[in-house]
Coordinates of C-alpha atoms in Angstrom, one line a residue:
M1 CA 102.5 -23.6 49.6
H2 CA 100.4 -22.3 46.5
G3 CA 98.1 -20.3 47.6
S4 CA 97.0 -15.7 47.9
T5 CA 99.7 -13.6 49.1
P6 CA 98.2 -11.0 51.6
V7 CA 98.7 -7.5 50.3
L8 CA 98.1 -4.6 52.4
A9 CA 96.2 -2.1 52.0
P10 CA 97.2 1.7 51.9
Q11 CA 96.2 2.7 55.3
Q12 CA 98.0 -0.5 56.5
R13 CA 101.2 -0.1 53.6
R14 CA 101.7 4.0 54.8
G15 CA 102.0 2.8 58.7
A16 CA 104.2 0.2 58.2
R17 CA 106.4 2.9 56.7
G18 CA 106.1 5.1 58.9
W19 CA 107.3 2.3 61.5
L20 CA 110.0 1.3 59.5
Y21 CA 111.3 5.3 59.6
L22 CA 112.5 6.6 63.1
P23 CA 111.8 10.3 64.0
G24 CA 114.6 12.7 63.6
H25 CA 115.8 12.5 67.1
G26 CA 116.0 9.0 67.0
V27 CA 118.2 8.7 63.9
R28 CA 120.1 11.0 65.8
W29 CA 120.4 9.5 69.7
I30 CA 121.4 5.9 67.1
R31 CA 124.1 8.3 65.6
D32 CA 125.3 9.6 68.3
R33 CA 125.7 6.6 70.6
W34 CA 127.4 4.9 67.2
V35 CA 129.9 7.1 67.6
S36 CA 130.6 7.4 71.2
S37 CA 130.1 4.1 72.7
L38 CA 132.0 1.0 71.4
Q39 CA 130.1 -1.5 72.9
F40 CA 126.8 -0.3 71.6
R41 CA 128.5 -0.1 68.1
T42 CA 129.9 -4.2 69.0
V43 CA 126.7 -5.6 70.0
S44 CA 124.3 -3.9 66.9
T45 CA 127.0 -4.7 64.6
T46 CA 126.4 -8.5 65.9
V47 CA 123.0 -8.4 66.5
F48 CA 123.1 -7.1 63.2
F49 CA 124.9 -10.1 61.2
T50 CA 123.3 -12.9 63.4
F51 CA 119.5 -11.9 62.3
A52 CA 121.5 -11.7 58.7
S53 CA 122.4 -14.8 59.0
A54 CA 119.6 -16.1 60.8
L55 CA 117.3 -15.1 58.5
I56 CA 119.1 -16.5 56.4
L57 CA 119.3 -20.0 57.6
G58 CA 115.7 -19.6 58.0
L59 CA 114.5 -19.0 54.7
F60 CA 116.7 -21.7 53.9
L61 CA 115.1 -24.3 55.8
S62 CA 111.9 -22.9 55.6
H63 CA 112.0 -23.3 51.7
Q64 CA 113.8 -26.8 52.4
V65 CA 111.2 -28.2 54.7
S66 CA 107.9 -26.8 52.3
T67 CA 109.5 -28.0 48.9
G68 CA 110.1 -31.5 50.7
L69 CA 107.1 -31.6 52.5
F70 CA 104.7 -30.3 49.5
Q71 CA 106.6 -33.4 47.0
S72 CA 106.3 -36.0 48.9
R73 CA 102.5 -34.5 49.5
F74 CA 102.1 -34.2 45.9
A75 CA 103.7 -37.6 45.4
Q76 CA 101.3 -39.4 47.6
V77 CA 98.0 -37.1 46.6
Q78 CA 98.4 -38.2 42.5
A79 CA 98.3 -41.2 43.0
E80 CA 95.2 -41.8 44.9
A81 CA 94.0 -39.4 42.4
N82 CA 95.2 -41.0 39.3
H83 CA 93.9 -44.5 41.1
G84 CA 90.2 -43.4 42.3
L85 CA 90.2 -41.3 38.4
N86 CA 90.7 -44.4 36.7
Q87 CA 88.9 -46.2 38.7
A88 CA 86.3 -44.5 38.6
R89 CA 86.7 -44.8 34.6
T90 CA 86.9 -48.1 34.5
I91 CA 83.5 -48.4 36.6
F92 CA 81.9 -46.3 34.4
E93 CA 82.7 -47.3 31.3
N94 CA 81.9 -51.1 31.8
A95 CA 78.2 -49.9 33.2
N96 CA 75.4 -52.1 31.7
T97 CA 72.5 -49.6 33.2
N98 CA 70.1 -48.6 30.6
D99 CA 68.3 -46.0 32.8
Q100 CA 67.8 -43.1 34.8
E101 CA 67.6 -44.7 37.9
N102 CA 69.8 -47.1 37.6
T103 CA 72.2 -44.8 36.3
S104 CA 71.9 -42.2 39.3
N105 CA 72.6 -45.1 41.2
L106 CA 75.3 -46.4 39.9
V107 CA 76.9 -42.7 40.2
T108 CA 76.5 -42.5 43.6
D109 CA 77.3 -45.2 45.4
T110 CA 80.7 -45.4 43.0
L111 CA 81.8 -41.0 43.6
G112 CA 80.2 -41.6 47.4
S113 CA 83.2 -43.9 48.1
L114 CA 86.2 -41.5 46.1
A115 CA 84.7 -38.6 49.2
G116 CA 85.8 -38.2 52.7
G117 CA 88.5 -39.5 53.2
S118 CA 91.5 -41.4 51.9
G119 CA 94.3 -42.6 52.7
T120 CA 96.1 -39.5 53.0
M121 CA 93.8 -36.4 53.7
A122 CA 89.8 -35.4 53.1
R123 CA 88.3 -34.8 49.7
G124 CA 85.8 -34.1 48.0
F125 CA 84.6 -35.2 44.3
I126 CA 82.5 -32.8 41.4
L127 CA 81.0 -34.4 38.7
V128 CA 79.9 -31.2 35.5
P129 CA 78.6 -33.0 32.8
L130 CA 80.8 -31.2 29.7
D131 CA 77.4 -31.0 28.2
E132 CA 74.0 -29.6 29.5
G133 CA 72.4 -29.9 26.1
Q134 CA 72.4 -33.7 25.4
N135 CA 69.8 -36.0 27.7
L136 CA 71.4 -36.3 31.1
Y137 CA 70.8 -39.6 33.5
V138 CA 72.6 -37.7 36.0
G139 CA 73.5 -34.1 35.9
S140 CA 75.4 -31.9 38.3
I141 CA 77.1 -33.1 41.2
S142 CA 79.0 -32.7 44.4
S143 CA 80.4 -33.4 48.4
A144 CA 79.6 -31.3 50.8
G145 CA 82.0 -28.2 51.5
V146 CA 83.3 -28.0 47.4
S147 CA 81.5 -26.1 45.3
E148 CA 82.1 -26.4 41.1
D149 CA 83.4 -21.9 41.7
L150 CA 86.6 -23.7 43.2
I151 CA 87.7 -24.9 39.4
T152 CA 88.9 -22.6 37.0
Q153 CA 88.1 -21.8 33.3
E154 CA 92.3 -23.0 32.6
M155 CA 91.2 -26.1 35.2
S156 CA 87.9 -26.7 32.7
D157 CA 89.6 -26.6 29.3
A158 CA 91.8 -28.5 29.9
V159 CA 89.6 -31.7 31.2
A160 CA 87.4 -31.3 28.2
E161 CA 90.0 -31.5 25.8
D162 CA 90.3 -34.8 26.2
Q163 CA 91.3 -37.9 28.7
G164 CA 93.9 -36.8 30.5
I165 CA 94.2 -36.0 34.5
Y166 CA 95.2 -32.6 35.1
W167 CA 96.1 -30.7 38.7
Q168 CA 95.4 -27.1 39.4
S169 CA 96.8 -25.3 43.1
V170 CA 93.6 -23.6 44.2
S171 CA 92.5 -22.2 47.8
V172 CA 89.6 -24.0 49.9
P173 CA 87.4 -22.7 52.2
V174 CA 88.4 -23.5 55.4
G175 CA 85.9 -23.1 58.1
V176 CA 83.5 -20.8 58.6
G177 CA 83.5 -17.6 57.2
E178 CA 85.6 -16.7 53.9
Q179 CA 89.1 -18.7 55.6
T180 CA 90.5 -20.4 52.9
G181 CA 93.1 -22.7 53.0
P182 CA 95.6 -24.2 50.5
G183 CA 94.4 -27.5 48.0
L184 CA 94.5 -29.4 45.4
V185 CA 92.7 -30.2 42.4
F186 CA 92.4 -33.6 40.3
G187 CA 90.4 -33.6 37.0
T188 CA 89.9 -35.9 34.0
Q189 CA 86.8 -36.9 31.2
L190 CA 84.7 -39.7 31.2
V191 CA 81.2 -40.8 29.7
L192 CA 78.6 -42.0 31.4
P193 CA 75.4 -43.8 30.1
P194 CA 74.0 -43.2 27.6
G195 CA 76.9 -41.6 26.4
N196 CA 77.3 -38.7 27.5
F197 CA 80.7 -36.5 28.4
Y198 CA 81.5 -35.4 31.8
A199 CA 84.7 -34.2 34.1
L200 CA 84.9 -35.6 37.3
Y201 CA 87.7 -33.3 39.5
L202 CA 88.6 -34.6 43.3
V203 CA 89.8 -31.6 45.8
Y204 CA 92.1 -32.5 48.5
D205 CA 92.3 -29.8 51.6
L206 CA 96.3 -29.3 52.5
T207 CA 95.5 -27.2 55.4
E208 CA 97.0 -29.5 57.8
V209 CA 99.7 -29.7 56.1
Q210 CA 99.8 -25.1 55.8
S211 CA 99.6 -26.2 59.7
T212 CA 102.7 -28.1 60.5
L213 CA 104.4 -25.5 57.7
D214 CA 103.1 -22.6 60.2
Y215 CA 104.7 -24.9 63.1
L216 CA 107.7 -24.9 61.7
T217 CA 107.7 -21.2 60.8
N218 CA 107.0 -21.1 64.5
V219 CA 110.0 -22.6 66.0
L220 CA 112.4 -21.0 63.3
V221 CA 111.2 -18.2 64.2
L222 CA 111.4 -18.5 68.3
A223 CA 114.0 -20.3 67.7
L224 CA 115.7 -16.5 65.9
V225 CA 114.7 -14.4 68.7
I226 CA 116.3 -16.8 71.7
L227 CA 119.6 -17.2 69.0
L228 CA 118.8 -13.1 69.5
V229 CA 118.4 -12.3 72.8
L230 CA 121.6 -14.8 73.5
N231 CA 123.8 -13.0 71.2
I232 CA 123.1 -9.9 72.4
M233 CA 123.5 -11.1 75.8
I234 CA 126.4 -12.6 74.9
A235 CA 128.1 -9.2 73.2
L236 CA 126.7 -7.2 76.0
F237 CA 128.9 -9.3 78.7
T238 CA 132.1 -10.1 76.3
T239 CA 132.6 -6.6 75.4
R240 CA 131.9 -5.6 79.1
Q241 CA 134.9 -7.1 79.3
V242 CA 136.9 -5.1 77.8
V243 CA 135.5 -1.9 77.2
R244 CA 134.9 -1.3 80.8
P245 CA 138.4 -1.0 81.8
V246 CA 138.6 0.9 78.6
Q247 CA 136.4 3.5 80.1
Q248 CA 137.9 2.9 83.0
A249 CA 140.8 3.7 81.4
A250 CA 138.9 6.8 79.9
A251 CA 137.6 8.1 83.3
T252 CA 140.4 8.3 85.0
A253 CA 142.6 10.1 82.0
E254 CA 139.8 13.0 82.4
S255 CA 140.2 13.1 86.3
L256 CA 144.3 13.6 86.2
S257 CA 143.6 15.8 83.1
S258 CA 141.0 18.3 85.4
G259 CA 143.6 18.3 87.9
D260 CA 143.4 15.1 90.4
L261 CA 146.6 13.1 89.7
S262 CA 145.9 11.0 92.6
V263 CA 143.5 9.0 91.1
R264 CA 144.5 5.3 89.4
M265 CA 143.0 2.2 88.0
A266 CA 141.6 -0.8 90.0
V267 CA 144.0 -3.2 88.8
R268 CA 142.7 -7.8 89.8
R269 CA 143.6 -9.9 87.0
R270 CA 147.2 -10.0 85.4
D271 CA 145.7 -10.9 82.4
E272 CA 146.6 -7.8 78.7
V273 CA 143.4 -5.2 80.5
A274 CA 145.5 -5.5 83.8
R275 CA 148.8 -4.9 82.0
L276 CA 147.4 -2.2 80.6
G277 CA 145.9 -0.4 83.7
T278 CA 149.9 -1.3 85.5
S279 CA 151.4 0.7 82.5
F280 CA 148.5 3.9 82.5
N281 CA 149.4 3.6 87.2
R282 CA 152.8 4.0 86.1
M283 CA 152.6 6.3 83.3
A284 CA 150.1 8.7 85.9
D285 CA 153.0 8.1 88.6
N286 CA 155.1 9.6 86.1
I287 CA 153.2 12.3 85.5
Q288 CA 152.4 13.2 89.0
D289 CA 156.0 13.6 89.3
Q290 CA 156.6 15.6 86.8
I291 CA 154.7 18.1 87.6
T292 CA 154.8 18.0 91.4
Q293 CA 158.7 19.0 89.9
L294 CA 157.9 21.3 87.6
A295 CA 155.1 23.3 90.3
D296 CA 158.0 23.3 92.7
L297 CA 160.4 24.4 90.4
S298 CA 157.9 27.1 89.2
M299 CA 157.5 27.9 92.2
I300 CA 160.8 28.4 93.4
Q301 CA 160.9 30.5 90.2
Q302 CA 157.9 32.2 92.0
R303 CA 158.6 33.6 94.8
F304 CA 162.3 34.1 93.1
V305 CA 161.0 36.7 91.6
S306 CA 158.7 38.7 93.5
D307 CA 161.6 38.5 96.3
V308 CA 163.8 39.6 94.3
S309 CA 162.0 42.3 92.6
H310 CA 160.9 43.5 96.3
E311 CA 164.0 43.7 97.9
L312 CA 165.4 46.0 95.0
R313 CA 162.6 48.1 95.8
T314 CA 163.8 49.8 98.4
P315 CA 167.9 50.3 97.3
L316 CA 166.5 51.1 93.6
T317 CA 164.8 53.9 95.6
T318 CA 167.2 55.1 96.6
V319 CA 169.7 55.1 93.4
S320 CA 166.7 56.7 92.3
M321 CA 166.2 59.6 94.3
A322 CA 169.9 60.1 93.9
A323 CA 169.9 59.8 90.2
E324 CA 167.6 62.6 90.1
V325 CA 169.5 64.3 92.6
L326 CA 172.7 64.4 90.1
H327 CA 170.7 64.7 86.7
D328 CA 168.7 68.2 88.3
S329 CA 172.6 69.5 88.7
R330 CA 173.8 67.8 85.8
Y331 CA 174.5 72.1 84.2
D332 CA 176.8 72.3 87.1
F333 CA 179.1 69.1 86.5
D334 CA 181.4 69.2 83.5
P335 CA 180.6 67.4 80.4
V336 CA 181.6 64.1 81.1
N337 CA 180.0 63.9 84.7
R338 CA 176.6 65.6 82.5
R339 CA 176.7 63.0 80.7
S340 CA 177.2 60.6 83.2
A341 CA 174.2 62.0 85.4
E342 CA 171.7 61.8 82.5
L343 CA 173.2 58.5 81.7
L344 CA 172.4 56.9 85.4
Y345 CA 168.8 58.7 85.5
H346 CA 167.0 56.9 82.2
Q347 CA 169.3 53.3 83.1
V348 CA 167.6 53.8 86.8
E349 CA 164.7 54.4 84.7
R350 CA 165.0 51.9 82.7
F351 CA 166.0 49.7 85.8
Q352 CA 162.3 50.8 87.6
A353 CA 160.3 50.4 84.6
L354 CA 161.7 46.9 84.1
L355 CA 161.2 45.9 87.7
A356 CA 157.9 46.9 87.9
D357 CA 157.2 45.1 85.0
L358 CA 159.1 42.0 86.4
L359 CA 156.3 42.5 89.6
E360 CA 153.8 42.2 87.0
I361 CA 154.5 39.0 85.3
S362 CA 155.2 37.8 88.7
R363 CA 151.1 38.3 89.7
F364 CA 150.8 36.7 85.7
D365 CA 152.1 33.5 87.1
A366 CA 151.0 33.4 90.6
G367 CA 147.7 33.6 89.1
A368 CA 146.5 36.8 91.7
A369 CA 146.0 39.6 88.4
E370 CA 142.6 40.5 88.8
V371 CA 140.4 43.4 86.7
A372 CA 138.6 45.9 87.8
A373 CA 136.1 46.7 85.3
E374 CA 135.2 50.0 84.6
S375 CA 132.6 51.4 81.7
T376 CA 134.7 52.7 79.5
D377 CA 135.2 54.9 76.1
I378 CA 137.9 53.0 74.3
L379 CA 137.9 55.7 71.5
H380 CA 138.7 58.3 74.8
L381 CA 141.2 55.7 75.6
A382 CA 143.3 55.4 73.0
A383 CA 143.1 59.2 72.2
D384 CA 143.8 60.1 75.7
V385 CA 147.0 57.8 74.3
V386 CA 148.2 59.1 71.8
L387 CA 148.5 62.6 73.5
T388 CA 150.6 61.2 76.0
A389 CA 152.6 59.3 73.5
Q390 CA 153.2 62.4 71.2
P391 CA 156.3 64.0 73.3
L392 CA 158.1 60.7 71.7
A393 CA 156.1 60.9 68.1
D394 CA 157.8 64.9 68.3
N395 CA 161.2 63.1 68.6
A396 CA 160.4 60.7 66.2
D397 CA 159.0 63.1 63.4
T398 CA 156.3 61.1 63.5
E399 CA 152.5 61.7 63.3
V400 CA 149.5 60.0 64.9
W401 CA 146.1 59.5 63.5
V402 CA 143.2 59.0 64.8
V403 CA 140.5 56.9 63.1
P404 CA 136.8 56.5 64.7
V405 CA 135.1 53.8 62.7
G406 CA 131.4 53.9 63.8
E407 CA 130.3 55.1 66.8
N408 CA 129.6 53.6 70.2
F409 CA 133.7 52.4 71.7
T410 CA 131.9 51.4 75.1
A411 CA 133.0 47.8 77.3
D412 CA 133.6 47.0 80.7
V413 CA 137.3 47.1 80.7
D414 CA 139.9 47.6 83.4
H415 CA 141.1 50.8 82.7
R416 CA 145.1 51.2 83.7
R417 CA 145.1 47.8 81.8
I418 CA 143.6 48.3 78.4
E419 CA 145.8 51.9 79.0
R420 CA 149.4 49.8 79.7
I421 CA 148.2 48.3 76.7
L422 CA 147.4 50.9 73.8
R423 CA 150.5 52.4 75.3
N424 CA 152.5 50.2 74.5
L425 CA 151.6 49.4 70.9
V426 CA 151.5 53.3 70.1
N427 CA 155.1 54.1 71.6
N428 CA 156.5 50.7 69.9
A429 CA 154.4 51.5 66.6
I430 CA 156.0 55.3 66.6
E431 CA 160.0 53.8 67.3
H432 CA 159.6 50.9 64.6
G433 CA 158.1 53.2 61.9
E434 CA 161.0 55.1 60.6
S435 CA 159.1 58.6 61.2
R436 CA 155.8 57.3 59.1
P437 CA 152.1 58.3 60.3
V438 CA 151.4 55.6 62.9
D439 CA 147.3 55.1 62.4
V440 CA 145.0 54.1 65.7
I441 CA 141.6 52.9 64.2
V442 CA 138.4 52.2 66.5
A443 CA 135.8 50.0 65.2
S444 CA 133.8 48.4 67.0
D445 CA 130.0 46.2 66.8
D446 CA 127.2 45.0 68.8
V447 CA 129.4 43.2 71.5
Q448 CA 133.0 43.9 70.8
V449 CA 135.4 46.8 70.5
A450 CA 138.5 46.8 68.3
V451 CA 141.8 48.5 68.0
V452 CA 144.3 48.2 65.3
V453 CA 147.5 50.0 65.7
R454 CA 149.0 50.2 62.1
D455 CA 152.2 51.3 61.2
H456 CA 153.9 51.4 57.5
G457 CA 157.7 51.5 59.3
I458 CA 160.3 48.7 58.7
G459 CA 157.3 45.9 59.1
M460 CA 158.1 41.5 60.6
N461 CA 158.6 38.3 58.5
E462 CA 157.1 34.9 59.8
E463 CA 159.2 34.2 62.3
Q464 CA 159.4 37.6 64.1
V465 CA 155.2 37.3 64.1
A466 CA 155.7 34.2 65.6
H467 CA 158.0 35.8 68.7
V468 CA 156.4 38.9 69.4
F469 CA 155.0 37.9 72.0
D470 CA 157.7 36.4 74.0
R471 CA 159.8 37.0 76.9
F472 CA 162.2 39.0 76.2
W473 CA 162.1 39.0 72.7
R474 CA 163.5 41.3 69.9
A475 CA 164.1 41.0 66.7
D476 CA 166.5 42.1 66.6
P477 CA 169.1 42.7 69.9
A478 CA 171.3 44.9 68.2
R479 CA 169.0 47.6 67.6
T480 CA 169.2 50.8 69.9
R481 CA 166.1 50.9 71.3
T482 CA 164.9 55.0 71.9
T483 CA 162.8 53.9 74.5
G484 CA 164.5 51.2 77.0
G485 CA 162.0 48.5 76.6
S486 CA 162.4 45.8 79.4
G487 CA 161.3 43.0 76.1
L488 CA 157.9 42.1 78.2
G489 CA 155.8 45.0 77.4
L490 CA 154.0 43.0 74.7
S491 CA 153.9 39.6 76.8
I492 CA 152.3 41.7 79.0
A493 CA 149.9 43.4 76.7
A494 CA 148.6 39.1 76.5
E495 CA 148.1 38.8 79.5
D496 CA 146.1 41.6 80.3
T497 CA 143.9 40.9 76.3
R498 CA 143.6 37.1 78.6
L499 CA 142.0 38.9 81.7
H500 CA 139.6 40.5 79.3
H501 CA 138.6 37.1 77.7
G502 CA 139.9 39.4 74.4
Q503 CA 142.7 38.2 71.5
L504 CA 145.4 40.2 70.6
D505 CA 146.9 39.1 67.2
V506 CA 149.6 40.6 65.0
W507 CA 150.2 41.2 61.4
G508 CA 153.4 42.5 59.2
E509 CA 155.6 42.6 56.3
L510 CA 159.5 43.7 55.5
G511 CA 159.0 47.0 54.3
E512 CA 155.2 47.1 54.4
G513 CA 154.9 47.7 58.5
A514 CA 153.0 46.0 61.1
A515 CA 149.4 46.1 62.4
F516 CA 148.7 44.4 66.2
R517 CA 144.5 44.5 67.0
L518 CA 143.0 44.9 70.2
V519 CA 139.7 43.5 69.7
L520 CA 137.3 43.4 73.4
P521 CA 134.3 42.1 74.3
R522 CA 131.7 44.9 75.6
N523 CA 130.3 43.2 78.8
R524 CA 132.7 41.4 81.1
G525 CA 133.1 37.8 81.0
E526 CA 131.9 37.7 77.4
A527 CA 133.8 36.3 74.9
T528 CA 134.9 37.6 71.5
T529 CA 133.2 36.6 68.2
A530 CA 135.0 35.2 65.2
T531 CA 134.6 37.9 63.1
P532 CA 136.2 41.1 65.1
P533 CA 135.1 44.7 63.8
L534 CA 139.1 45.2 61.6
C535 CA 140.5 42.8 59.7
L536 CA 144.3 42.2 59.7
P537 CA 145.9 44.8 57.9
P538 CA 142.7 46.6 58.5
D539 CA 140.5 48.4 55.7
Y540 CA 140.0 52.4 56.7
D541 CA 139.7 55.2 54.7
L542 CA 142.3 57.8 55.3
A543 CA 140.1 60.7 55.3
D544 CA 138.8 59.8 58.8
R545 CA 141.6 61.1 59.7
R546 CA 141.5 63.1 63.1
P547 CA 144.4 64.0 65.3
A548 CA 144.1 62.8 69.4
H549 CA 143.0 67.0 70.5
E550 CA 140.2 67.0 67.9
I551 CA 138.2 64.0 69.5
E552 CA 135.4 65.1 71.7
F553 CA 135.6 63.8 75.3
P554 CA 133.2 63.8 77.6
Q555 CA 132.5 66.4 80.4
D556 CA 132.6 65.6 84.1
D557 CA 130.0 67.8 85.8
N558 CA 131.1 67.2 89.1
A559 CA 134.5 68.4 88.2
E560 CA 134.6 72.2 89.2
A561 CA 134.2 71.0 92.5
H562 CA 137.0 69.3 93.4
D563 CA 140.7 71.0 94.2
N564 CA 143.6 71.7 92.3
T565 CA 145.0 68.4 94.4
A566 CA 142.6 66.3 93.3
S567 CA 142.7 64.1 90.5
H568 CA 140.9 64.9 87.6
S569 CA 138.2 63.0 85.4
H570 CA 139.1 60.2 83.2
A571 CA 137.4 63.0 80.3
D572 CA 139.8 65.3 81.1
L573 CA 143.4 63.5 80.6
P574 CA 143.6 63.3 77.2
K575 CA 143.5 67.6 76.9
R576 CA 146.4 67.6 80.4
A577 CA 148.6 65.9 78.3
Y578 CA 147.8 67.5 75.1
E579 CA 148.9 70.3 76.8
Q580 CA 151.5 69.4 79.0
S581 CA 152.9 68.2 75.0
L582 CA 153.1 71.4 74.0
H583 CA 154.2 73.9 76.8
P584 CA 156.9 70.2 78.1
P585 CA 158.5 71.9 81.2
K586 CA 161.3 73.8 80.1
P587 CA 164.6 73.5 82.1
P588 CA 165.9 75.2 85.3
R589 CA 167.9 78.3 85.0
N590 CA 170.7 78.9 86.8
E591 CA 171.7 82.9 88.5
N592 CA 173.1 83.8 84.9
G593 CA 170.0 82.7 83.8
G594 CA 171.0 80.5 81.5
E595 CA 170.5 76.7 81.6
R596 CA 171.5 75.2 83.8

């Protein structure tokens, strides 16, 4: 219908806009649910398209109904208005009244027949003289409820130009107050005695028609709401039939991944979802069987390694004692037997190291390895390892330097395990360094401490870097080893690092050397950060190199109270190791003063 369109006030517009824009947490919740829930995504999509299609259909039906109803009522009103205006014009043109009283009575009777109810709806009239300056028998007249304010200037000018019939949509007052409703005004020009020109308007109230349209609109809106609710329920019910088995499969898979191999999906039907559940359960059975077999094989392997290692300790101890006796008496033998005694002694030592490594590996595999953490200065520990490796470095004609970067290198670690890691890295660097300097760089930040062992020897390629921590792996199996390692050192180092929640990685290039980086958290139980204090390869100043024996170590105040057989403090270990490296024990001599 024609009429004014309500406009929101500024306050109302801001309120509506604020209601349309959800808070940040609401948007995040919808986004998370959209990504994580198939059911929410399906129902939301169904509701959206249902609402869009129903809205388009409702708007189309509403427009068609309103247009059809308006056109139908307009045709009826127009026919009645044209008939009434033409009838009034004919009566006034044929009037024989020559005085004001008779003319006024004629106008009153004629307009009275036009006012009030008609065949279709209520209507009123307005009679307005076009020229107020003439000798008027009748002034402005209007029926109850209508006034000249309804007539626009455009309508008034059109009627004043000629005697045609014109119409216009207007807003007519409804009830008490300022409420208005739709209406139609039809007007034409006519002549009243004694020859004055007037404009006669018929006003039709279309409020009942608008009420009918409002009722139809409310019915359409209610139907839209009911349709949306029904679609939501149908979508929820339908998607639940599919999503629920998927959720059960996801929960079962999570239980399987967490270690509960006995959980299975419930299968109650024989449709596609049931076949999926049956296949899933069959897969879970196969996985459980294979994992059980692997666990049994792993248990047998661990028990075998542990039992064999323990069983070998007693005869190996006996053989070691015999080899040591022969080695001490090697200078009494001829050259061939002397060499045999030396080979036997060193190979037994290597066998003992291999046996110790196997026992340690078996503890790692069995999950029995524990960390005895204590506050340890990593810089002092690194210097201790360097001093202990000094005899090996002297034999290889290699200089080993300690490079402290910063200060406060204390961390809660297992002293024995970290010392074993560093000793393995330093010994490997000396062995593969080709008599070039080896640097042990120590750095730290607020949450972690890093140690990098950098050599400038033969280096490694990408394939060797990828396998360097594998058990019993060697870059060149045919290469002669001066330290006689077991091939498990770096594997044990990686396991020790894992126990400390640290990280151990490597860099290497052929001809450029290699660098191993150990990063440890300061506090027990914490993890290392993504940015270690040292990069690979490390970037450091060669001017910061220092011999290990020049590193200042704290003194133990209670060391003097210990007797000579007691163990020295950890701070004294580097000093004693360095002194022993400077004064190695001499071989025993025979009665003639010669070496044995």
